[in-house]
Short mmCIF file of C-alpha atoms in Angstrom, two decimals:
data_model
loop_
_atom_site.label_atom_id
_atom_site.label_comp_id
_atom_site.label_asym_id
_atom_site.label_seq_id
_atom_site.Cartn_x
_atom_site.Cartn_y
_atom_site.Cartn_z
CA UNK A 682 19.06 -79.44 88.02
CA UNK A 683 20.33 -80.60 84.65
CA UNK A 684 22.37 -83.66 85.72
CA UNK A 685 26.15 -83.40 85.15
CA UNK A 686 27.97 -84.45 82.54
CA UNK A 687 31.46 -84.74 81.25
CA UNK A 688 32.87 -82.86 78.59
CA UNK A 689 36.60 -83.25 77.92
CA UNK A 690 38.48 -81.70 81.18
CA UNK A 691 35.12 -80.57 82.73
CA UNK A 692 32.22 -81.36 84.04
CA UNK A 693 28.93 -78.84 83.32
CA UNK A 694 25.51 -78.65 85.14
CA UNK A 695 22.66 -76.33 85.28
CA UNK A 696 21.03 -74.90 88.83
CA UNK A 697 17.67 -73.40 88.95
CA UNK A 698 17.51 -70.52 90.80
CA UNK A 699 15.86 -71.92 94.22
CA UNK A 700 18.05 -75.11 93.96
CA UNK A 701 21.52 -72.93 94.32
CA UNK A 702 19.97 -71.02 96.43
CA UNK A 703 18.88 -74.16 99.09
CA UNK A 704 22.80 -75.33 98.08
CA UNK A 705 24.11 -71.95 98.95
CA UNK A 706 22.53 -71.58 102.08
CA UNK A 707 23.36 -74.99 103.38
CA UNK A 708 27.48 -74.82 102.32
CA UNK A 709 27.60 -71.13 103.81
CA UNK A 710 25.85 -72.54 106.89
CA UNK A 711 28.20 -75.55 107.04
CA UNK A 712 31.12 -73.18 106.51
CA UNK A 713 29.84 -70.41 108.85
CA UNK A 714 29.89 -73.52 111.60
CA UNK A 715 33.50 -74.97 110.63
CA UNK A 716 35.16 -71.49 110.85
CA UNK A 717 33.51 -70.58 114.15
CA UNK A 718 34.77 -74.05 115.83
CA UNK A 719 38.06 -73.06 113.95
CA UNK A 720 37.92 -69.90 116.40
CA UNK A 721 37.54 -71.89 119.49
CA UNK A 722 40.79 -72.77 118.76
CA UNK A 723 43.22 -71.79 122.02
CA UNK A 724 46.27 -69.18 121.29
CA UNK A 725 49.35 -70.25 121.90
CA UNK A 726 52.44 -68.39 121.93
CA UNK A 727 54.65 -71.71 120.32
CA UNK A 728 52.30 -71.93 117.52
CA UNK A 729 52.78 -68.41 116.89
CA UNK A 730 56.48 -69.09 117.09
CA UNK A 731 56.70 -72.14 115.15
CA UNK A 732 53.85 -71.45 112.50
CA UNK A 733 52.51 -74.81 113.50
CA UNK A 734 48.56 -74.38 114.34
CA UNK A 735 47.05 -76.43 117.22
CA UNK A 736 43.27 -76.83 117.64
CA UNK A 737 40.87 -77.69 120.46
CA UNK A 738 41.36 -80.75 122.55
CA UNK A 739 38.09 -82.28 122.67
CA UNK A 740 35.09 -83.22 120.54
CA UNK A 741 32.88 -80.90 119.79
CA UNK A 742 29.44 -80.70 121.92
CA UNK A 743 27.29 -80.26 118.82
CA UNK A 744 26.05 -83.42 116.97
CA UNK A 745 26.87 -82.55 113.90
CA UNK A 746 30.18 -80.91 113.98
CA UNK A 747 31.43 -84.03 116.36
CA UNK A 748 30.21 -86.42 113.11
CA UNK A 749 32.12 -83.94 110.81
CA UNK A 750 35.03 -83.83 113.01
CA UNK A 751 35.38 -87.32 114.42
CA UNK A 752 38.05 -88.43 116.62
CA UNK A 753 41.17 -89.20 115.28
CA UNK A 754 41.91 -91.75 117.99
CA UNK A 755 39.30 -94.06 119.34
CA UNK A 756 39.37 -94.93 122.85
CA UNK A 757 37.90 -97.97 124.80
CA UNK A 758 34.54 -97.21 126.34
CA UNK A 759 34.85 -99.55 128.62
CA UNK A 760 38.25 -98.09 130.16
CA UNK A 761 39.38 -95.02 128.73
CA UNK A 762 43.19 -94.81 130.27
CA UNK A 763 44.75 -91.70 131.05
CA UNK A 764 46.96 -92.02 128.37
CA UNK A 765 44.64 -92.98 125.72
CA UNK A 766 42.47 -89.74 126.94
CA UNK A 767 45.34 -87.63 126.71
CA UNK A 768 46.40 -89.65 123.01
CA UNK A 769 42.98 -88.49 121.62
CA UNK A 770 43.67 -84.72 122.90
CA UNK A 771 46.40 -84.72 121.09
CA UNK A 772 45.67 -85.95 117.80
CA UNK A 773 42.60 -83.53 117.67
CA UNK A 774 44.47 -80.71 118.47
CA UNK A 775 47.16 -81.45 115.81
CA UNK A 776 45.21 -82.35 113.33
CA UNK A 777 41.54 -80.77 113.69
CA UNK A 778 43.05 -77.34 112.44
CA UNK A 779 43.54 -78.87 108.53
CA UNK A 780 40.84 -80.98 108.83
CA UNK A 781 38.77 -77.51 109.08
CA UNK A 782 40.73 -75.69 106.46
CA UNK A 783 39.90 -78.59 104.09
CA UNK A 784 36.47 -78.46 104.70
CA UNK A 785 35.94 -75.02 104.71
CA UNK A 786 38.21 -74.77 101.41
CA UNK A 787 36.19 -76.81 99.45
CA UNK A 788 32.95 -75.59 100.70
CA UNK A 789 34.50 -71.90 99.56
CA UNK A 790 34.80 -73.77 95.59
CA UNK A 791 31.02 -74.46 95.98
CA UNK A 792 30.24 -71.01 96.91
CA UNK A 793 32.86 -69.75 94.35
CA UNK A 794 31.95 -72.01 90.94
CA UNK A 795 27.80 -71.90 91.63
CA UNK A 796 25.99 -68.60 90.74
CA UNK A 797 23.89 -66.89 93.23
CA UNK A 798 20.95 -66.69 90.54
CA UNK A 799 21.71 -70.31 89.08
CA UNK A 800 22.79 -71.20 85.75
CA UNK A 801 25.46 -72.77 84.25
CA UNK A 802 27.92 -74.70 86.61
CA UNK A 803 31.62 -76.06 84.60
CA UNK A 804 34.45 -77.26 86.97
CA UNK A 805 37.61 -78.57 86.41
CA UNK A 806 37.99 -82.15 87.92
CA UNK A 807 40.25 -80.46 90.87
CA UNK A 808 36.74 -78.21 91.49
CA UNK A 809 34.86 -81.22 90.79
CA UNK A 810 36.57 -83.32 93.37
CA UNK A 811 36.11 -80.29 96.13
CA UNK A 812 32.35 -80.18 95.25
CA UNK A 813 32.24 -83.93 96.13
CA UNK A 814 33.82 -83.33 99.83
CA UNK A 815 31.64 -80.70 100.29
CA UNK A 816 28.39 -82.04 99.29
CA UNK A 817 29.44 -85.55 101.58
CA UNK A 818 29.87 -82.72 104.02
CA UNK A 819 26.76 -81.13 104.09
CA UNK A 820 24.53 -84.33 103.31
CA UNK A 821 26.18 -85.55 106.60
CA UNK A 822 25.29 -82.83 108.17
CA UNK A 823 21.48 -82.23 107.30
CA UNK A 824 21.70 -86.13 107.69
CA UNK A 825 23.05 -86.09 111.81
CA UNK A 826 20.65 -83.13 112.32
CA UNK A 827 17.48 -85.19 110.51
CA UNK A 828 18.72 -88.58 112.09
CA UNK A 829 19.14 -90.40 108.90
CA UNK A 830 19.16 -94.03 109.14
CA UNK A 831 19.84 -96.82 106.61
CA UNK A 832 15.80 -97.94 107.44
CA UNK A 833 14.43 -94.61 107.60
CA UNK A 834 11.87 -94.72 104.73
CA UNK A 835 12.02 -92.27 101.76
CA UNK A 836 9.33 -90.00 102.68
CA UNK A 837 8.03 -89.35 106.39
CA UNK A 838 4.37 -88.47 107.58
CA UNK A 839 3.43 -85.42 107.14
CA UNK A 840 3.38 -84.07 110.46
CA UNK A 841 6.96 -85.44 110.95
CA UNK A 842 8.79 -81.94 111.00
CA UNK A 843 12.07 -83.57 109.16
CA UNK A 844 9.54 -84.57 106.23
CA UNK A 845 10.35 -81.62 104.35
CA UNK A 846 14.58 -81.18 104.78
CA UNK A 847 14.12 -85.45 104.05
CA UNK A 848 13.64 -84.32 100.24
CA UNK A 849 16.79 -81.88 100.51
CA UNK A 850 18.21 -84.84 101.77
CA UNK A 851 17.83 -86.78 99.10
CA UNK A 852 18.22 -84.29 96.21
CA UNK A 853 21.53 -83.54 97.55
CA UNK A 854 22.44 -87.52 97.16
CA UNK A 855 20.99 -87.31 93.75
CA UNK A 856 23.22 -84.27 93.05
CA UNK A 857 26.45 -86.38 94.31
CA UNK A 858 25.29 -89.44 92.67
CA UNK A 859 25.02 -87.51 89.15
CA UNK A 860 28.32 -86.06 89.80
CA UNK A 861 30.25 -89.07 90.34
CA UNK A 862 28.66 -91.05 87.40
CA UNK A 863 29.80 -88.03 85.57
CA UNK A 864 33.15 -88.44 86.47
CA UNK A 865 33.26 -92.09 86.27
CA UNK A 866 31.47 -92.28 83.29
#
């Protein structure tokens, strides 16, 4: 990847062909997962009524949608009440439904602004700021599902069978890093 750089209004980059294609895969993944947990959502005839959209009332079972989608309202582990149980259900069903469409809109501007084949990448600093979500998005996921930790050393044996998504890892830090500076810069 050519590292990004501002010019004016935009920002540019350059993809090789197998880089937007690893990027690619793991947004459309990441979205693929958002908008089937946005399915899960229950049907209910008030929402239908009152165009407001409730979503499920608990965290999700998988590891890495539950750190996308944290809870909105912690509880005490040592003496979760009835009310703060029932608190929590609420909040995630109000507000898990834009939470998703937030995700899985920005993760659409990836998939829309970065060719298929690779090339030339320019974004406006609206697309710029959505490619930042969703690359924090998918580097937390690939990070949950590796079990990134702040000691976890840069490289991992090679018979460790995260060593080689550990590199995607990082290159995808690298690639929000360089857009950032960019923007800052």
């Amino acid at each position: 990847m050519k590292n990004w750089r501002r010019k004016g209004e935009v920002v540019l980059a350059g993809f090789e062909q197998q880089e937007a294609a690893v990027l690619r895969g793991l947004v459309s993944q990441l979205e693929d997962m958002l908008r089937a947990r946005a399915e899960e959502a229950p049907q209910d005839e008030l929402a239908e009524l009152t165009g407001i959209r409730t979503g499920p009332t608990e965290s999700p079972d998988d590891p890495v949608l539950s750190r996308l989608l944290p809870d909105f309202h912690r509880l005490d582990p040592d003496n979760p009440t009835k009310e703060s149980l029932d608190s929590a259900a609420a909040m995630r069903s109000l507000h898990e439904p834009e939470l998703l469409d937030l995700k899985v809109g920005v993760a659409a501007v990836v998939l829309e602004t970065l060719p298929r084949d690779g090339g030339d990448v320019r974004l406006d600093f609206e697309q710029a700021d959505a490619w930042l979500k969703a690359l924090n998005d998918v580097r937390l996921a690939l990070g949950t599902a590796l079990d990134v930790t702040e000691d976890m050393p840069d490289e991992l044996p090679e018979d460790d069978p995260r060593a080689p998504h550990l590199g995607v890892y990082h290159w995808l830090t690298w690639v929000q890093e360089s857009l950032i500076q960019a923007l800052t810069g």
